[in-house]
Coordinates of C-alpha atoms in Angstrom, one line a residue:
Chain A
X18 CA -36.9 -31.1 69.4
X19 CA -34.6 -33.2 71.7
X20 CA -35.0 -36.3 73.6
X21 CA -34.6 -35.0 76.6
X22 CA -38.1 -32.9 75.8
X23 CA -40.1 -36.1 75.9
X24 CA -41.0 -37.6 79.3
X25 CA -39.1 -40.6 80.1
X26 CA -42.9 -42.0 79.4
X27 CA -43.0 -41.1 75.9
X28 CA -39.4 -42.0 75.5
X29 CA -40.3 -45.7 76.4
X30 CA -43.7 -45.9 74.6
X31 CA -41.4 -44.6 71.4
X32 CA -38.4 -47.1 71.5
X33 CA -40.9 -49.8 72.0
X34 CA -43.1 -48.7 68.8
X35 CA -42.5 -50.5 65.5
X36 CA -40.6 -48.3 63.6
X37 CA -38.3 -47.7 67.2
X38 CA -37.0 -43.9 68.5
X39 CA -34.8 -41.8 65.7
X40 CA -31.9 -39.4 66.3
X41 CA -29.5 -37.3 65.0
X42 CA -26.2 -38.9 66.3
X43 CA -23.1 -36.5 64.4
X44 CA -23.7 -37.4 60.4
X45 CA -26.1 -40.4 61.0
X46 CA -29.7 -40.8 61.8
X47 CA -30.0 -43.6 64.3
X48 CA -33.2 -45.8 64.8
X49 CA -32.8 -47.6 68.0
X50 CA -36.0 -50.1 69.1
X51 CA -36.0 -51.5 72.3
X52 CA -39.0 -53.0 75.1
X53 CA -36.6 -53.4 77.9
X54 CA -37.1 -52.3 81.7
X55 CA -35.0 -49.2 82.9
X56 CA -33.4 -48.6 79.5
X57 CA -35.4 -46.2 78.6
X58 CA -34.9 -43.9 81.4
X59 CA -30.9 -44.5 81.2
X60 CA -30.9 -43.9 77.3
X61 CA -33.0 -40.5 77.9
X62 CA -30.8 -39.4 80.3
X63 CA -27.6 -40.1 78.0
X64 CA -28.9 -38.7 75.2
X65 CA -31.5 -36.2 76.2
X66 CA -29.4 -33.3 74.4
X67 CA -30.0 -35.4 70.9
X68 CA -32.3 -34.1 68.5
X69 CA -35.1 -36.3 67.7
X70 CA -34.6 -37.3 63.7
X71 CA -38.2 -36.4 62.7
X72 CA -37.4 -32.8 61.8
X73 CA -34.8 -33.3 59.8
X74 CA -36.0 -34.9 57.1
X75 CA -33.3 -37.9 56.2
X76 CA -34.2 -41.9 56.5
X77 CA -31.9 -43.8 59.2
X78 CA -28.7 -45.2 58.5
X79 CA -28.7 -47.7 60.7
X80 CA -31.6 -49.3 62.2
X81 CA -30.7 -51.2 65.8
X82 CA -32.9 -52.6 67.8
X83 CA -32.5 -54.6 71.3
X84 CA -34.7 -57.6 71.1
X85 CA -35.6 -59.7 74.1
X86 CA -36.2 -63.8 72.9
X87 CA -38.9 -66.1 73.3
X88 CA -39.0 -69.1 75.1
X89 CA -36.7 -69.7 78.1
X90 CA -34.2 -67.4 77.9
X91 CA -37.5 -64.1 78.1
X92 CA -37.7 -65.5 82.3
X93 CA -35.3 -67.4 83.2
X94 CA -31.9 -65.7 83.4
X95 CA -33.2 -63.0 80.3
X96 CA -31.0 -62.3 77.7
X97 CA -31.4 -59.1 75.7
X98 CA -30.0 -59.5 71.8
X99 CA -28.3 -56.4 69.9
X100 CA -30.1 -56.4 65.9
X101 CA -28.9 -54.5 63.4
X102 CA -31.3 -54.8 60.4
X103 CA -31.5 -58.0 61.7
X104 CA -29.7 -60.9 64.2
X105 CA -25.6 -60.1 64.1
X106 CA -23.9 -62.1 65.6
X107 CA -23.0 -60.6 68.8
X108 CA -23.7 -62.4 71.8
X109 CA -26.5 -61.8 74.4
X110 CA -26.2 -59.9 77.2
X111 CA -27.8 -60.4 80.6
X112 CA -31.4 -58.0 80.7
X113 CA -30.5 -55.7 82.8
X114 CA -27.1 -54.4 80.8
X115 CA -29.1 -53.5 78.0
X116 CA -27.3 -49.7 78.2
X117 CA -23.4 -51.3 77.4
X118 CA -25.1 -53.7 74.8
X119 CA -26.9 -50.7 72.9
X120 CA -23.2 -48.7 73.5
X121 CA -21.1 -51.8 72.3
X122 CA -23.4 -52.6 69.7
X123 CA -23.7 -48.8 68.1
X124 CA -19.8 -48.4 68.2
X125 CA -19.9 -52.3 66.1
X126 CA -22.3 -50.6 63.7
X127 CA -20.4 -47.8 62.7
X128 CA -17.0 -49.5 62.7
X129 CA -18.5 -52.3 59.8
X130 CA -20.7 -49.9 57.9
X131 CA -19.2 -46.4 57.9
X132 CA -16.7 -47.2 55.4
X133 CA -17.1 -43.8 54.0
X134 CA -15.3 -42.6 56.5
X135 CA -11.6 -43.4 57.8
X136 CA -12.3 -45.0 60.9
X137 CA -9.5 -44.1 63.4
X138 CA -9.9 -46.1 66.9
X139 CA -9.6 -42.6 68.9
X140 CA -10.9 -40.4 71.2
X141 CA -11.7 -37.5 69.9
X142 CA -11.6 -33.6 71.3
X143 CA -11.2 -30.6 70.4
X144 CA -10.6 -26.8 70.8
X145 CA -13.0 -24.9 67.9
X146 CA -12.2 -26.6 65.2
X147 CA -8.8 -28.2 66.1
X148 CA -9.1 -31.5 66.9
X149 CA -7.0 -33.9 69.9
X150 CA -6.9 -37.8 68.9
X151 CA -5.9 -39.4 71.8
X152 CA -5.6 -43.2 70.1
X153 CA -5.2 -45.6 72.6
X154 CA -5.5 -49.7 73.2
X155 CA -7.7 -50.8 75.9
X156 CA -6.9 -50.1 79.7
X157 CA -4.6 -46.7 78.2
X158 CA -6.7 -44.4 79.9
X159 CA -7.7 -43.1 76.9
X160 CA -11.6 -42.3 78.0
X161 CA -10.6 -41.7 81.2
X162 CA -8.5 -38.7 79.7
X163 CA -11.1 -38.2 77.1
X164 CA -13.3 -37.4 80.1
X165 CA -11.6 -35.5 82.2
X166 CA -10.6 -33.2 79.2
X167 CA -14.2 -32.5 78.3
X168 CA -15.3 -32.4 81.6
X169 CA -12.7 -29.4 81.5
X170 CA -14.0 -27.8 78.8
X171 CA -12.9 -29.1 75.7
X172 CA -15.3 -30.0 73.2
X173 CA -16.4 -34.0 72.6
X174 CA -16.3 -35.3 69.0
X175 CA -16.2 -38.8 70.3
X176 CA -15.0 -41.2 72.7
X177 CA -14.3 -43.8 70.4
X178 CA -14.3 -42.8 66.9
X179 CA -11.9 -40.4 64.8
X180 CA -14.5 -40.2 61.4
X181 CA -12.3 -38.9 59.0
X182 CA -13.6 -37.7 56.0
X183 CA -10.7 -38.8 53.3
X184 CA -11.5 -36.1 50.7
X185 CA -11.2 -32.9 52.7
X186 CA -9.5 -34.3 55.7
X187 CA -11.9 -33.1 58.2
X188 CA -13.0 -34.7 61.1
X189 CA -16.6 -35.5 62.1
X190 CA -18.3 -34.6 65.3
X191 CA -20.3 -37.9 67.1
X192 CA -20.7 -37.1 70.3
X193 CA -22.1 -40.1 73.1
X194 CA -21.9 -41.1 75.9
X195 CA -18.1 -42.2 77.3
X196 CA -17.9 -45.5 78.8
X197 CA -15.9 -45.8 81.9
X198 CA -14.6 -48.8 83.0
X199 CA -13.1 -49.8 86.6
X200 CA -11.4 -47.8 88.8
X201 CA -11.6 -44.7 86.2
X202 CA -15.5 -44.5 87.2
X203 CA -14.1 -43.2 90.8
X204 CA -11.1 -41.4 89.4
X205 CA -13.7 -39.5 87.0
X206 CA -16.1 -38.8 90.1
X207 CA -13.2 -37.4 92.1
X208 CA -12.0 -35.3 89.4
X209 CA -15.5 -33.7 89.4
X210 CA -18.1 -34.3 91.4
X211 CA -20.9 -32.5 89.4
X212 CA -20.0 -35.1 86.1
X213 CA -23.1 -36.7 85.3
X214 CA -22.9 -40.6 85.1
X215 CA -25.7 -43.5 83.8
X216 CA -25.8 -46.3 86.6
X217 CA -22.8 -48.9 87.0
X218 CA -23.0 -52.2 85.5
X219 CA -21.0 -55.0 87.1
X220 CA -19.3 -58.1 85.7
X221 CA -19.3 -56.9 82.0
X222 CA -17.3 -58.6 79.3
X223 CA -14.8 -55.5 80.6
X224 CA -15.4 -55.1 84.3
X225 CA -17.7 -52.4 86.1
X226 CA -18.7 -49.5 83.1
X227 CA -20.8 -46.7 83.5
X228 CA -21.4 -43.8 81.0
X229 CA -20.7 -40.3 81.5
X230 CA -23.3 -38.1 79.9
X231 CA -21.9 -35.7 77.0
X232 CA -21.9 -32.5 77.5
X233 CA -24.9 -30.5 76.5
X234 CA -22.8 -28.1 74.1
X235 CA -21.1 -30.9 72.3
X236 CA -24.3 -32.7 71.5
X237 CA -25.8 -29.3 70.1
X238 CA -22.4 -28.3 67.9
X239 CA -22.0 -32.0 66.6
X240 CA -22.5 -30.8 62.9
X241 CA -19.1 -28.5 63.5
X242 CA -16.4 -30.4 61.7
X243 CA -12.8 -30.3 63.1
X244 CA -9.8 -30.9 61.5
X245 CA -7.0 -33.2 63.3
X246 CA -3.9 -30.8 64.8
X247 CA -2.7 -33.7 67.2
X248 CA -2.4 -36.7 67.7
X249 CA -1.2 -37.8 71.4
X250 CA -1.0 -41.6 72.4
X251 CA -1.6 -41.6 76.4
X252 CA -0.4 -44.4 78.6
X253 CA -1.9 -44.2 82.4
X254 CA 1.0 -45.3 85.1
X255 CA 0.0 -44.7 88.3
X256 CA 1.4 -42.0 90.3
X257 CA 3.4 -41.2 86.9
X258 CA 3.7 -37.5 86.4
X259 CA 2.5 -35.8 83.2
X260 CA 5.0 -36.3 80.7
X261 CA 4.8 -35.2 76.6
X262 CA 7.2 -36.7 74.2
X263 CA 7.0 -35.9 70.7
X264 CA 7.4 -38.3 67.9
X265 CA 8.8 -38.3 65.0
X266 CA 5.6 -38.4 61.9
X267 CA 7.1 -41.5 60.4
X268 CA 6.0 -43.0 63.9
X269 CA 2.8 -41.4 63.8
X270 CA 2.3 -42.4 60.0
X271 CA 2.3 -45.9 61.5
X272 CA 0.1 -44.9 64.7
X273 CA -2.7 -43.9 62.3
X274 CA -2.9 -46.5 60.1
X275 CA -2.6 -48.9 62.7
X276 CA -5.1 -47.3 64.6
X277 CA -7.6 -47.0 61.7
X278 CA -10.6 -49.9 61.9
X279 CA -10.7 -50.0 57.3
X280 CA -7.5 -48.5 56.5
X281 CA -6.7 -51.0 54.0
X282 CA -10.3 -51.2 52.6
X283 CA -9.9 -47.5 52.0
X284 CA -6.9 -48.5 49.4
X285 CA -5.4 -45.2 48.2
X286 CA -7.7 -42.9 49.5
X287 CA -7.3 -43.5 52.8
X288 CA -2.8 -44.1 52.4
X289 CA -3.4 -40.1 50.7
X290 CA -5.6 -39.6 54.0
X291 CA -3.3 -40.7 56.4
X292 CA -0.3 -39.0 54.5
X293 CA -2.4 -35.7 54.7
X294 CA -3.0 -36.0 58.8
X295 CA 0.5 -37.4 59.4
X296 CA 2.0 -33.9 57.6
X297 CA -0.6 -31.7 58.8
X298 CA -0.7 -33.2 63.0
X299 CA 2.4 -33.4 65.7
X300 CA 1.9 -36.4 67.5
X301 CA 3.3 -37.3 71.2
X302 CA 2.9 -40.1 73.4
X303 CA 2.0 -38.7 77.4
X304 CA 2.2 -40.9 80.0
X305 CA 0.4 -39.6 83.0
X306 CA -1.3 -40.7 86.5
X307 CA -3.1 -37.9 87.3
X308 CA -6.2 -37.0 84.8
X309 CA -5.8 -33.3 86.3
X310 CA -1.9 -32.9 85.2
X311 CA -2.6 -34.4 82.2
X312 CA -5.5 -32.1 81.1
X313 CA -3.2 -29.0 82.3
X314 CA -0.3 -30.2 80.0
X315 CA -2.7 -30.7 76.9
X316 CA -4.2 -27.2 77.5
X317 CA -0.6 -26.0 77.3
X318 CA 0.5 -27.8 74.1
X319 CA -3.1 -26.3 72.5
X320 CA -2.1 -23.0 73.6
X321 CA 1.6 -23.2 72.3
Chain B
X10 CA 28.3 -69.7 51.4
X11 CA 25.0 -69.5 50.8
X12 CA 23.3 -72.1 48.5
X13 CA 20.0 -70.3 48.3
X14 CA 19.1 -69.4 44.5
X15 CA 19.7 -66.1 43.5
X16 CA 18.1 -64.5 40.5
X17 CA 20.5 -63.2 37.8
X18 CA 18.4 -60.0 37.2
X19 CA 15.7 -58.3 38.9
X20 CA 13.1 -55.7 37.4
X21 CA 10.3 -53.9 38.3
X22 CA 6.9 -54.8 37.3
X23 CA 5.0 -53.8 34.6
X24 CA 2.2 -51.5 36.5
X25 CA 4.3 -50.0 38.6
X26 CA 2.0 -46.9 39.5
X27 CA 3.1 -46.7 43.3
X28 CA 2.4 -43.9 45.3
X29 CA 5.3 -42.7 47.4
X30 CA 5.8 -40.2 50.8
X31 CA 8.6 -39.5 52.4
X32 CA 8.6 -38.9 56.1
X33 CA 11.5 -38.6 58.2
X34 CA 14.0 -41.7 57.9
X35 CA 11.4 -43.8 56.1
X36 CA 9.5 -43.8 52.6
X37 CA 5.8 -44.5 52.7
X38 CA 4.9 -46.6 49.5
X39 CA 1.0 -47.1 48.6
X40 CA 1.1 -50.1 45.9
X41 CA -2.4 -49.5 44.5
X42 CA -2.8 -53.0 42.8
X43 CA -2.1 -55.1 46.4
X44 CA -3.5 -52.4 48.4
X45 CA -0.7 -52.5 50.5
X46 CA 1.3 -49.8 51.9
X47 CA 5.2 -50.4 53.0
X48 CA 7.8 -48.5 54.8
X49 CA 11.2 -48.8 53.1
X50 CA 14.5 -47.6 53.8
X51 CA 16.7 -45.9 51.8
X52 CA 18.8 -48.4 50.4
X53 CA 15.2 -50.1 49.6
X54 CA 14.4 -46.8 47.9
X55 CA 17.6 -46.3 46.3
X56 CA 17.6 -49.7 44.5
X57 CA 14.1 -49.0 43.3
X58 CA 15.3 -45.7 42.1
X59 CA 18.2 -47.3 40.1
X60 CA 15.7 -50.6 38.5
X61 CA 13.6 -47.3 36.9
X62 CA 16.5 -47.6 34.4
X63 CA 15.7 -50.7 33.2
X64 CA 16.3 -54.7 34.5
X65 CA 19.3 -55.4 36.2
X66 CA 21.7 -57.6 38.1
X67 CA 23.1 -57.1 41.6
X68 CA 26.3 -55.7 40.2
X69 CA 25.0 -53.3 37.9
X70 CA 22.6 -52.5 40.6
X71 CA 25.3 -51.6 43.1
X72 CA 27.2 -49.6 39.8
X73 CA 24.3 -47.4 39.2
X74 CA 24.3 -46.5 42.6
X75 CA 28.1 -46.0 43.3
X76 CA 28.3 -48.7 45.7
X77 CA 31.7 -50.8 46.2
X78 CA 32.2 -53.3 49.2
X79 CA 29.9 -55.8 50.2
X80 CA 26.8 -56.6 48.4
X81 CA 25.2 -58.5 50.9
X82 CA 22.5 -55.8 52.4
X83 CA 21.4 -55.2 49.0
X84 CA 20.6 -58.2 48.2
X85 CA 19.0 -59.1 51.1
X86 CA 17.0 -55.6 50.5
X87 CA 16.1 -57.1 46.9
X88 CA 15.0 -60.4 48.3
X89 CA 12.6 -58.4 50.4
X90 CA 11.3 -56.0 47.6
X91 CA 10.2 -59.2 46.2
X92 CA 8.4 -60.6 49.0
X93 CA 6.5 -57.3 48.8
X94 CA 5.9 -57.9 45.3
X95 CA 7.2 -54.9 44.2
X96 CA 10.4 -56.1 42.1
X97 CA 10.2 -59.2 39.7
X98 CA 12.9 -61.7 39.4
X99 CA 14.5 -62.9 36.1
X100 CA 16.1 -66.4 36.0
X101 CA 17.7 -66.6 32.6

């Protein structure tokens, strides 16, 4: 049974009940509480495709909640709070961007607990089973591409995690929504009109963000494993035209350990994992302007 | 001339169970007891290679590995193996 089966009614009544609203998110099961206006109907529109976590048997592996405080802070100017088995220490956000606090705060979870994976800061796509990392540091256009390419077909493993599994080297489906920042909100839209986005929030911590939905057939294969083929490093220029440069695996030795969030906490296993990707992958760096070009040149290097 | 102190003869340490990869230009080395990984060159390599044999000086170093001319790189190479903690200074 999915989410998106439940009225946006029983979705609300269900993350406001004590033991919250559980999913299936890629390996994990995810319980999420939350009594906060319009969430609800965002969240179930997000993640509708998820299957709800009560047929399947497994206890939750993390267990978030968004808690409004008491006192001042409920009605004047209210705060919402991101929990995780407790207070963390990430700070409040205004009420009303509950949505990026939940997405912020679910990306924190899994990059300080899921240490048994190797945690590569990446978008993640892929072909059948071949995977795309597209690795990228803030404002690189990496979600941006990451959207455009799954908006043409490819299939989302994530927009922000590579989960490696070190011992066989395969990569983990965990498909949500992607967060769009800025001007790649209207790029996105342009690029196609029929993408299906959560509502804007101004004046985050990173700008405007909205969330573009994931699609339906990525949600429902997210227990397909991939394993990495490439690994391509895109830098947006604008009015740059779509250009692929390979690089030599020493380089992309260093991109990947760089880019992982517990490389060294891995210790040996994850130096043997890192060794196995950087001989198994070709990595590239692409600069490009236009999502469109870029998409067309990665479709070509996949079918080279 | 340089009055920094030099160590008479160098060696490698006692558990050295390193992990190594070579990729391209560069060797990947995993040292499993700092959890550290470094990326070495090949003269860093090849003076590794050559302390296997046993404790050395510079000069024997550089006659194990066929080297005449100017020692300086090397040592400057062995002063950074032991920053990484891979190679242990003697000061007899």
């Amino acid at each position: 049974m999915k989410i998106g089966t439940l009225t946006p009614g029983e979705t609300a009544r269900r993350l406001k009940s004590r033991d919250g609203l559980a999913w299936r998110a890629g390996p994990f099961v995810v319980s999420l509480r939350a009594d906060v206006p319009a969430f609800p109907e965002q969240f179930h529109l997000l993640y509708g495709e998820h299957r709800l976590a009560e047929e399947i048997g497994k206890t939750n592996d993390f267990r978030l909640e968004l808690a409004r405080p008491w006192g001042l802070r409920r009605w004047w100017r209210p705060k919402v709070f991101f929990e995780m088995d407790g207070p963390t220490r990430m700070a409040p956000f205004p009420l009303d961007h509950a949505l990026p606090l939940f997405e912020w705060g679910f990306n924190y979870a899994i990059a300080t607990r899921a240490n048994q994976y190797l945690l590569l800061h990446a978008a993640v796509v892929a072909q059948g089973e071949r995977a795309l990392l597209l690795p990228g540091l803030p404002g690189s256009g990496k979600s941006t591409l990451c959207a455009a390419l799954v908006l043409r077909g490819w299939r989302l493993l994530s927009d922000e995690f590579g989960l490696l599994r070190p011992g066989s080297g395969e990569l983990a489906p965990l498909p949500g929504s992607i967060a769009l920042k800025n001007a790649s909100i209207a790029v996105i839209r342009a690029f196609d009109p029929a993408a299906v986005l959560g509502p804007e929030f101004p004046k985050t911590r990173k700008g405007t963000v909205a969330h573009l939905r994931p699609p339906p057939e990525s949600v429902q294969d997210q227990e397909r494993v991939a394993r990495p083929v490439w690994v391509v490093s895109p830098r947006f220029e604008a009015g740059a035209a779509a250009r692929l440069v390979p690089l030599p695996r020493d380089h992309g030795f260093l991109r990947l350990a760089h880019n992982a969030f517990n490389y060294e906490l891995q210790g040996e296993r994850g130096f043997r994992a890192v060794t196995r990707m950087t001989r198994e992958c070709r990595f590239f760096d692409l600069t490009f302007g236009d999502p469109g070009e870029a998409v067309a040149l990665l479709d070509e290097m996949a079918a080279s | 001339m340089n009055s920094t102190p030099f160590p008479t003869s160098w060696a490698i340490g006692k558990d050295a169970s390193w992990i190594w990869e070579p990729f391209e230009n560069s060797f990947f080395l995993f040292n499993p007891h700092s959890g550290e990984t470094h990326v070495l060159n090949a003269e860093a390599v090849a003076l590794l290679e050559a302390l296997q044999e046993g404790a050395a000086t510079l000069p024997e170093l550089l006659a194990r590995l066929d080297v005449a001319g100017d020692p300086t790189p090397y040592r400057a190479v062995l002063e950074e193996l032991d920053r990484f903690g891979l190679i242990v200074p003697a000061w007899t």
